[in-house]
mmCIF file of C-alpha atoms and ligand atoms in Angstrom:
data_model
loop_
_atom_site.group_PDB
_atom_site.id
_atom_site.type_symbol
_atom_site.label_atom_id
_atom_site.label_comp_id
_atom_site.label_asym_id
_atom_site.label_seq_id
_atom_site.Cartn_x
_atom_site.Cartn_y
_atom_site.Cartn_z
ATOM 1 C CA MET A 1 129.860 82.357 84.332
ATOM 2 C CA SER A 2 130.585 83.494 80.767
ATOM 3 C CA VAL A 3 129.109 81.842 77.246
ATOM 4 C CA HIS A 4 132.664 81.171 76.415
ATOM 5 C CA SER A 5 133.694 79.164 79.883
ATOM 6 C CA ALA A 6 133.681 75.722 80.250
ATOM 7 C CA PRO A 7 131.129 73.869 82.754
ATOM 8 C CA ALA A 8 132.791 74.296 86.232
ATOM 9 C CA GLU A 9 133.165 70.444 86.465
ATOM 10 C CA ASN A 10 134.737 70.200 83.870
ATOM 11 C CA THR A 11 137.896 73.044 85.259
ATOM 12 C CA PRO A 12 140.747 71.557 86.622
ATOM 13 C CA ALA A 13 140.249 73.899 89.581
ATOM 14 C CA THR A 14 136.838 72.732 90.227
ATOM 15 C CA ARG A 15 136.913 69.160 89.446
ATOM 16 C CA PRO A 16 136.902 67.330 92.598
ATOM 17 C CA ALA A 17 139.435 66.001 94.261
ATOM 18 C CA MET A 18 139.443 61.847 93.212
ATOM 19 C CA THR A 19 138.996 59.506 95.595
ATOM 20 C CA LEU A 20 138.665 55.732 95.812
ATOM 21 C CA PRO A 21 134.178 56.262 96.804
ATOM 22 C CA ARG A 22 134.306 59.013 93.808
ATOM 23 C CA LEU A 23 136.260 56.615 91.275
ATOM 24 C CA ARG A 24 133.783 53.458 92.727
ATOM 25 C CA GLU A 25 130.773 55.645 91.526
ATOM 26 C CA ALA A 26 132.081 56.428 88.075
ATOM 27 C CA ALA A 27 132.644 52.723 87.490
ATOM 28 C CA SER A 28 129.530 52.046 88.585
ATOM 29 C CA ARG A 29 127.455 54.768 86.660
ATOM 30 C CA GLY A 30 129.379 52.365 83.735
ATOM 31 C CA GLU A 31 132.408 55.395 82.985
ATOM 32 C CA LYS A 32 135.867 53.901 81.884
ATOM 33 C CA LEU A 33 138.259 55.398 84.090
ATOM 34 C CA THR A 34 141.324 56.364 82.758
ATOM 35 C CA MET A 35 144.776 55.846 84.202
ATOM 36 C CA LEU A 36 148.574 56.769 83.125
ATOM 37 C CA THR A 37 151.716 56.924 84.268
ATOM 38 C CA ALA A 38 153.448 59.979 85.853
ATOM 39 C CA TYR A 39 156.735 60.535 86.822
ATOM 40 C CA ASP A 40 157.612 64.015 86.964
ATOM 41 C CA ALA A 41 155.451 67.476 88.568
ATOM 42 C CA THR A 42 155.108 68.418 85.284
ATOM 43 C CA PHE A 43 154.049 65.763 83.552
ATOM 44 C CA ALA A 44 151.625 65.592 86.167
ATOM 45 C CA ARG A 45 149.793 68.746 85.987
ATOM 46 C CA VAL A 46 149.404 68.328 82.152
ATOM 47 C CA LEU A 47 147.825 64.759 82.394
ATOM 48 C CA ASP A 48 145.715 65.852 85.623
ATOM 49 C CA ASP A 49 144.662 69.081 83.538
ATOM 50 C CA ALA A 50 143.802 67.109 80.846
ATOM 51 C CA GLY A 51 141.306 64.885 82.906
ATOM 52 C CA VAL A 52 143.064 61.465 83.786
ATOM 53 C CA GLU A 53 141.595 60.821 86.656
ATOM 54 C CA ILE A 54 144.522 58.244 88.537
ATOM 55 C CA LEU A 55 148.497 59.028 88.127
ATOM 56 C CA LEU A 56 150.634 55.987 88.480
ATOM 57 C CA VAL A 57 153.730 56.322 89.661
ATOM 58 C CA GLY A 58 154.918 52.724 87.704
ATOM 59 C CA ASP A 59 158.746 51.657 88.323
ATOM 60 C CA SER A 60 157.930 51.610 85.054
ATOM 61 C CA LEU A 61 160.288 54.686 85.202
ATOM 62 C CA GLY A 62 162.914 51.901 85.166
ATOM 63 C CA ASN A 63 162.914 51.854 82.046
ATOM 64 C CA VAL A 64 161.554 54.985 80.285
ATOM 65 C CA ILE A 65 163.611 57.618 82.803
ATOM 66 C CA GLN A 66 166.438 55.761 84.028
ATOM 67 C CA GLY A 67 167.021 53.932 80.853
ATOM 68 C CA GLU A 68 167.515 50.134 82.547
ATOM 69 C CA THR A 69 166.421 47.117 80.724
ATOM 70 C CA SER A 70 163.900 46.122 83.539
ATOM 71 C CA THR A 71 162.416 47.323 86.374
ATOM 72 C CA LEU A 72 164.320 45.580 88.977
ATOM 73 C CA PRO A 73 166.321 47.926 89.777
ATOM 74 C CA VAL A 74 164.086 50.387 91.202
ATOM 75 C CA THR A 75 164.394 51.193 95.084
ATOM 76 C CA VAL A 76 161.826 52.615 97.220
ATOM 77 C CA GLU A 77 163.715 55.619 97.465
ATOM 78 C CA GLN A 78 163.571 56.611 93.807
ATOM 79 C CA MET A 79 159.887 55.648 93.921
ATOM 80 C CA ALA A 80 159.240 58.001 96.953
ATOM 81 C CA TYR A 81 161.150 60.921 95.229
ATOM 82 C CA HIS A 82 159.007 60.547 91.903
ATOM 83 C CA THR A 83 155.576 59.963 94.498
ATOM 84 C CA ARG A 84 156.787 63.265 95.727
ATOM 85 C CA ALA A 85 157.246 65.260 92.254
ATOM 86 C CA VAL A 86 154.127 63.739 91.010
ATOM 87 C CA ALA A 87 152.144 64.791 94.464
ATOM 88 C CA GLN A 88 153.823 68.365 93.891
ATOM 89 C CA GLY A 89 152.230 69.198 90.787
ATOM 90 C CA LYS A 90 148.781 66.771 90.670
ATOM 91 C CA ARG A 91 145.929 69.206 91.541
ATOM 92 C CA GLY A 92 142.956 66.623 92.174
ATOM 93 C CA ALA A 93 144.168 63.010 90.329
ATOM 94 C CA PHE A 94 144.472 59.735 92.792
ATOM 95 C CA LEU A 95 147.692 58.788 93.020
ATOM 96 C CA VAL A 96 149.103 55.102 93.044
ATOM 97 C CA THR A 97 152.573 54.513 93.469
ATOM 98 C CA ASP A 98 154.071 50.646 92.609
ATOM 99 C CA MET A 99 156.128 49.101 95.261
ATOM 100 C CA PRO A 100 159.439 48.167 93.452
ATOM 101 C CA PHE A 101 160.617 44.923 93.045
ATOM 102 C CA GLY A 102 161.871 43.825 97.088
ATOM 103 C CA SER A 103 160.277 45.725 98.509
ATOM 104 C CA TYR A 104 157.588 43.949 99.670
ATOM 105 C CA GLU A 105 157.512 39.853 98.657
ATOM 106 C CA SER A 106 159.570 38.688 101.639
ATOM 107 C CA SER A 107 157.283 39.540 104.521
ATOM 108 C CA PRO A 108 153.784 42.023 105.354
ATOM 109 C CA GLU A 109 155.783 43.795 107.731
ATOM 110 C CA LEU A 110 157.987 45.005 105.114
ATOM 111 C CA ALA A 111 155.902 45.758 102.722
ATOM 112 C CA PHE A 112 154.059 48.045 105.257
ATOM 113 C CA ALA A 113 157.210 50.040 105.741
ATOM 114 C CA SER A 114 157.800 50.167 102.429
ATOM 115 C CA ALA A 115 154.416 51.332 101.230
ATOM 116 C CA ALA A 116 154.223 53.542 104.249
ATOM 117 C CA ALA A 117 157.705 55.118 102.751
ATOM 118 C CA LEU A 118 155.183 55.745 99.839
ATOM 119 C CA MET A 119 152.348 56.972 101.358
ATOM 120 C CA ARG A 120 154.225 59.692 103.320
ATOM 121 C CA ALA A 121 155.474 60.872 100.330
ATOM 122 C CA GLY A 122 151.869 61.472 98.615
ATOM 123 C CA ALA A 123 150.280 58.244 97.539
ATOM 124 C CA GLN A 124 147.199 57.380 97.836
ATOM 125 C CA MET A 125 147.119 53.799 97.162
ATOM 126 C CA VAL A 126 150.291 51.400 96.466
ATOM 127 C CA LYS A 127 150.552 48.881 93.740
ATOM 128 C CA LEU A 128 152.166 45.258 93.981
ATOM 129 C CA GLU A 129 152.857 42.716 91.769
ATOM 130 C CA GLY A 130 151.583 38.915 92.401
ATOM 131 C CA GLY A 131 149.318 36.733 92.478
ATOM 132 C CA GLY A 132 147.739 34.975 95.572
ATOM 133 C CA TYR A 133 150.712 34.162 97.466
ATOM 134 C CA THR A 134 150.684 38.412 97.951
ATOM 135 C CA ALA A 135 147.333 37.919 99.401
ATOM 136 C CA ASP A 136 148.210 37.781 103.178
ATOM 137 C CA THR A 137 149.952 41.208 102.446
ATOM 138 C CA VAL A 138 147.375 43.198 100.921
ATOM 139 C CA ARG A 139 145.165 42.109 103.612
ATOM 140 C CA PHE A 140 147.710 43.292 106.162
ATOM 141 C CA LEU A 141 148.138 46.847 104.455
ATOM 142 C CA VAL A 142 144.363 47.202 103.731
ATOM 143 C CA GLU A 143 143.573 46.699 107.288
ATOM 144 C CA ARG A 144 145.898 49.215 108.352
ATOM 145 C CA GLY A 145 144.864 51.815 106.247
ATOM 146 C CA ILE A 146 146.733 51.451 102.851
ATOM 147 C CA PRO A 147 144.538 51.389 99.669
ATOM 148 C CA VAL A 148 146.042 48.325 97.352
ATOM 149 C CA CYS A 149 146.168 47.928 93.816
ATOM 150 C CA ALA A 150 146.771 44.582 92.436
ATOM 151 C CA HIS A 151 148.507 43.828 89.299
ATOM 152 C CA LEU A 152 148.087 39.825 87.403
ATOM 153 C CA GLY A 153 149.006 38.744 83.857
ATOM 154 C CA LEU A 154 152.258 40.045 82.756
ATOM 155 C CA THR A 155 154.324 41.082 85.811
ATOM 156 C CA PRO A 156 157.318 43.315 84.987
ATOM 157 C CA GLN A 157 159.516 42.247 87.973
ATOM 158 C CA ARG A 158 159.245 38.236 86.827
ATOM 159 C CA VAL A 159 160.188 39.579 83.641
ATOM 160 C CA HIS A 160 163.522 36.391 84.466
ATOM 161 C CA ALA A 161 160.845 33.679 85.771
ATOM 162 C CA ILE A 162 158.739 34.359 82.834
ATOM 163 C CA GLY A 163 161.498 34.582 79.962
ATOM 164 C CA GLY A 164 159.898 37.429 78.278
ATOM 165 C CA TYR A 165 157.245 39.966 78.006
ATOM 166 C CA ARG A 166 154.581 38.139 76.475
ATOM 167 C CA VAL A 167 150.786 37.267 77.036
ATOM 168 C CA GLN A 168 149.355 35.763 79.886
ATOM 169 C CA GLY A 169 146.472 33.311 80.619
ATOM 170 C CA ARG A 170 145.896 32.157 77.176
ATOM 171 C CA ASP A 171 144.850 29.140 77.591
ATOM 172 C CA GLU A 172 141.973 27.797 80.559
ATOM 173 C CA ALA A 173 144.229 25.901 82.818
ATOM 174 C CA ALA A 174 146.497 29.950 82.871
ATOM 175 C CA ALA A 175 142.718 31.374 82.630
ATOM 176 C CA GLN A 176 141.787 29.494 85.638
ATOM 177 C CA VAL A 177 144.482 30.039 87.619
ATOM 178 C CA LEU A 178 144.332 33.984 86.851
ATOM 179 C CA ILE A 179 140.765 34.038 87.731
ATOM 180 C CA ALA A 180 141.928 32.062 91.567
ATOM 181 C CA ASP A 181 144.509 34.625 92.024
ATOM 182 C CA ALA A 182 142.471 37.661 91.358
ATOM 183 C CA THR A 183 139.912 36.372 93.562
ATOM 184 C CA ALA A 184 142.042 35.825 96.252
ATOM 185 C CA LEU A 185 143.104 39.345 95.671
ATOM 186 C CA ALA A 186 139.655 40.303 95.855
ATOM 187 C CA GLU A 187 138.506 38.785 99.112
ATOM 188 C CA ALA A 188 142.014 40.246 100.779
ATOM 189 C CA GLY A 189 140.681 43.859 99.629
ATOM 190 C CA ALA A 190 142.658 44.992 97.002
ATOM 191 C CA ALA A 191 140.166 47.378 96.162
ATOM 192 C CA MET A 192 142.071 48.132 91.793
ATOM 193 C CA LEU A 193 143.982 45.146 89.725
ATOM 194 C CA VAL A 194 145.857 45.965 86.835
ATOM 195 C CA LEU A 195 145.496 43.530 84.486
ATOM 196 C CA GLU A 196 148.543 43.759 81.790
ATOM 197 C CA LEU A 197 148.604 41.728 78.511
ATOM 198 C CA VAL A 198 146.012 39.265 79.062
ATOM 199 C CA PRO A 199 143.437 37.912 76.150
ATOM 200 C CA SER A 200 140.310 40.288 76.233
ATOM 201 C CA THR A 201 137.547 37.383 76.867
ATOM 202 C CA LEU A 202 139.833 36.700 79.948
ATOM 203 C CA ALA A 203 139.744 40.309 81.491
ATOM 204 C CA ARG A 204 136.188 40.595 80.482
ATOM 205 C CA ARG A 205 135.113 37.444 82.727
ATOM 206 C CA ILE A 206 137.743 38.868 85.817
ATOM 207 C CA THR A 207 135.743 42.371 85.218
ATOM 208 C CA GLU A 208 132.322 41.011 85.826
ATOM 209 C CA GLN A 209 132.890 37.950 88.063
ATOM 210 C CA LEU A 210 134.794 40.377 90.767
ATOM 211 C CA PRO A 211 132.580 43.698 90.733
ATOM 212 C CA GLN A 212 134.343 44.791 93.879
ATOM 213 C CA LEU A 213 137.559 45.377 91.866
ATOM 214 C CA MET A 214 138.251 47.960 89.583
ATOM 215 C CA THR A 215 139.742 46.804 86.727
ATOM 216 C CA ILE A 216 142.358 48.430 84.922
ATOM 217 C CA GLY A 217 143.810 47.153 81.658
ATOM 218 C CA ILE A 218 146.728 47.895 79.606
ATOM 219 C CA GLY A 219 147.119 44.795 76.383
ATOM 220 C CA ALA A 220 143.837 43.169 78.223
ATOM 221 C CA GLY A 221 140.869 44.288 75.789
ATOM 222 C CA ALA A 222 138.151 47.063 76.265
ATOM 223 C CA GLY A 223 135.975 45.134 79.150
ATOM 224 C CA THR A 224 138.138 46.040 81.810
ATOM 225 C CA THR A 225 136.538 48.981 84.298
ATOM 226 C CA GLY A 226 139.594 51.296 83.507
ATOM 227 C CA GLN A 227 142.455 51.574 81.051
ATOM 228 C CA VAL A 228 146.340 52.674 81.813
ATOM 229 C CA LEU A 229 149.550 53.352 79.275
ATOM 230 C CA VAL A 230 153.141 54.175 79.910
ATOM 231 C CA LEU A 231 152.648 58.047 79.601
ATOM 232 C CA HIS A 232 155.854 57.577 76.664
ATOM 233 C CA ASP A 233 154.038 54.708 75.100
ATOM 234 C CA MET A 234 150.933 57.066 74.510
ATOM 235 C CA LEU A 235 153.188 59.945 73.535
ATOM 236 C CA GLY A 236 155.082 57.895 70.540
ATOM 237 C CA LEU A 237 158.404 57.870 72.490
ATOM 238 C CA THR A 238 158.534 54.217 72.739
ATOM 239 C CA SER A 239 162.227 53.489 71.284
ATOM 240 C CA GLY A 240 162.330 50.086 68.962
ATOM 241 C CA LYS A 241 159.104 48.004 67.648
ATOM 242 C CA ARG A 242 155.511 49.598 69.385
ATOM 243 C CA PRO A 243 153.651 46.984 71.636
ATOM 244 C CA ARG A 244 150.501 46.224 69.762
ATOM 245 C CA PHE A 245 148.466 47.572 72.519
ATOM 246 C CA VAL A 246 149.663 51.073 72.460
ATOM 247 C CA ARG A 247 148.185 53.590 70.353
ATOM 248 C CA ASP A 248 150.651 56.928 69.680
ATOM 249 C CA PHE A 249 148.012 59.545 70.516
ATOM 250 C CA THR A 250 150.237 62.075 69.076
ATOM 251 C CA ARG A 251 148.944 60.943 65.655
ATOM 252 C CA LEU A 252 145.320 61.645 64.475
ATOM 253 C CA PRO A 253 144.107 58.000 63.488
ATOM 254 C CA GLY A 254 144.312 57.504 59.418
ATOM 255 C CA SER A 255 147.088 60.649 58.996
ATOM 256 C CA ALA A 256 150.028 60.474 56.736
ATOM 257 C CA ALA A 257 153.494 59.601 58.425
ATOM 258 C CA ASP A 258 154.769 63.169 57.705
ATOM 259 C CA ALA A 259 151.501 65.118 58.947
ATOM 260 C CA PRO A 260 152.199 67.635 62.270
ATOM 261 C CA GLY A 261 151.015 65.504 65.500
ATOM 262 C CA LEU A 262 149.175 66.561 68.249
ATOM 263 C CA GLY A 263 150.839 69.164 71.016
ATOM 264 C CA ILE A 264 151.271 66.343 74.071
ATOM 265 C CA ALA A 265 148.266 68.038 76.148
ATOM 266 C CA GLN A 266 145.192 67.538 72.905
ATOM 267 C CA ALA A 267 147.115 63.898 72.864
ATOM 268 C CA VAL A 268 146.441 62.985 76.762
ATOM 269 C CA ALA A 269 142.962 64.891 75.902
ATOM 270 C CA ALA A 270 142.694 62.611 72.776
ATOM 271 C CA TYR A 271 143.401 59.641 75.187
ATOM 272 C CA VAL A 272 141.283 60.389 78.032
ATOM 273 C CA ALA A 273 138.356 61.130 75.245
ATOM 274 C CA ALA A 274 139.277 57.606 73.722
ATOM 275 C CA VAL A 275 139.213 55.579 77.106
ATOM 276 C CA LYS A 276 135.455 57.493 77.686
ATOM 277 C CA ASP A 277 133.808 56.901 74.691
ATOM 278 C CA GLY A 278 134.694 53.313 74.115
ATOM 279 C CA SER A 279 136.713 53.703 71.215
ATOM 280 C CA PHE A 280 140.570 52.868 72.395
ATOM 281 C CA PRO A 281 141.198 49.987 72.809
ATOM 282 C CA ASP A 282 140.181 48.696 69.826
ATOM 283 C CA GLU A 283 140.571 45.201 70.483
ATOM 284 C CA THR A 284 140.693 44.146 66.573
ATOM 285 C CA VAL A 285 144.171 46.391 66.724
ATOM 286 C CA HIS A 286 144.972 46.271 70.601
ATOM 287 C CA GLY A 287 143.609 43.368 71.833
ATOM 288 C CA TYR A 288 145.154 39.551 72.377
HETATM 289 O O1 KIV B 1 155.327 50.133 85.870
HETATM 290 C C1 KIV B 1 154.383 50.672 85.217
HETATM 291 O O2 KIV B 1 154.121 51.587 84.918
HETATM 292 C C2 KIV B 1 152.877 49.765 85.281
HETATM 293 C C3 KIV B 1 151.940 49.654 84.240
HETATM 294 C C4 KIV B 1 152.533 49.150 82.837
HETATM 295 C C5 KIV B 1 150.519 49.465 84.396
HETATM 296 O O3 KIV B 1 152.962 48.783 86.100
#
């Protein structure tokens, strides 16, 4: 090895492929896990090369790729198409795909058929939104070899029922419901749990009480096992007002608005570094 080459474990070609046991090992060493959304092969490669461990083909593609105002119009076929693209571009990152609205809620059998289509396209885990009422479906999938990531807090597929994109679990009664939901999902076999827009103290409680779940926060403070952001948000491409929990990683902290920004690969590497060293999220700035 030349003195100028990177250590073997840090090069994309030699980094071992991420698996659920490897993610669990990293989490149990106290390492923060990094997840970003990806929707195509090129970004999948860039994110993977920058060290992102988990790629999420999020149904946020309805918003950021298709220009819809919610995730509701997204279909299983579209999720499978983007999953295939990401699977072709990625190297060793672990690939999670969202189950879109209407593809799992009505029965475990429907959920299995939808999840199987996504796994055939290259997903290694599926993610589904919703509380304890989805526990039977989670158990059905896990028993049949499909790893599941649950999603609690702000669940965008319920935006019309909730009445907007707002913080969930603020008072103690609502927090108790979320803790009961997370417990039911963990007992059903979910391995991972996205916590979106919940108070930092609640996300920390759930993470500590349910060590069998790898919690991945978005707008949930620094106490979760890992962090996720929508790629377009962390690259500063969000249209309209940027949500409080997002940091634009193309901007160096404290830099002038007209200062040149970082390139995409550098910005993603800065995200990975900031999650790993605990400087993102800063609860005083990005937390609730
Ligand atoms: O669809 C998505 O991108 C997501 C993340 C916000 C976690 O579910």
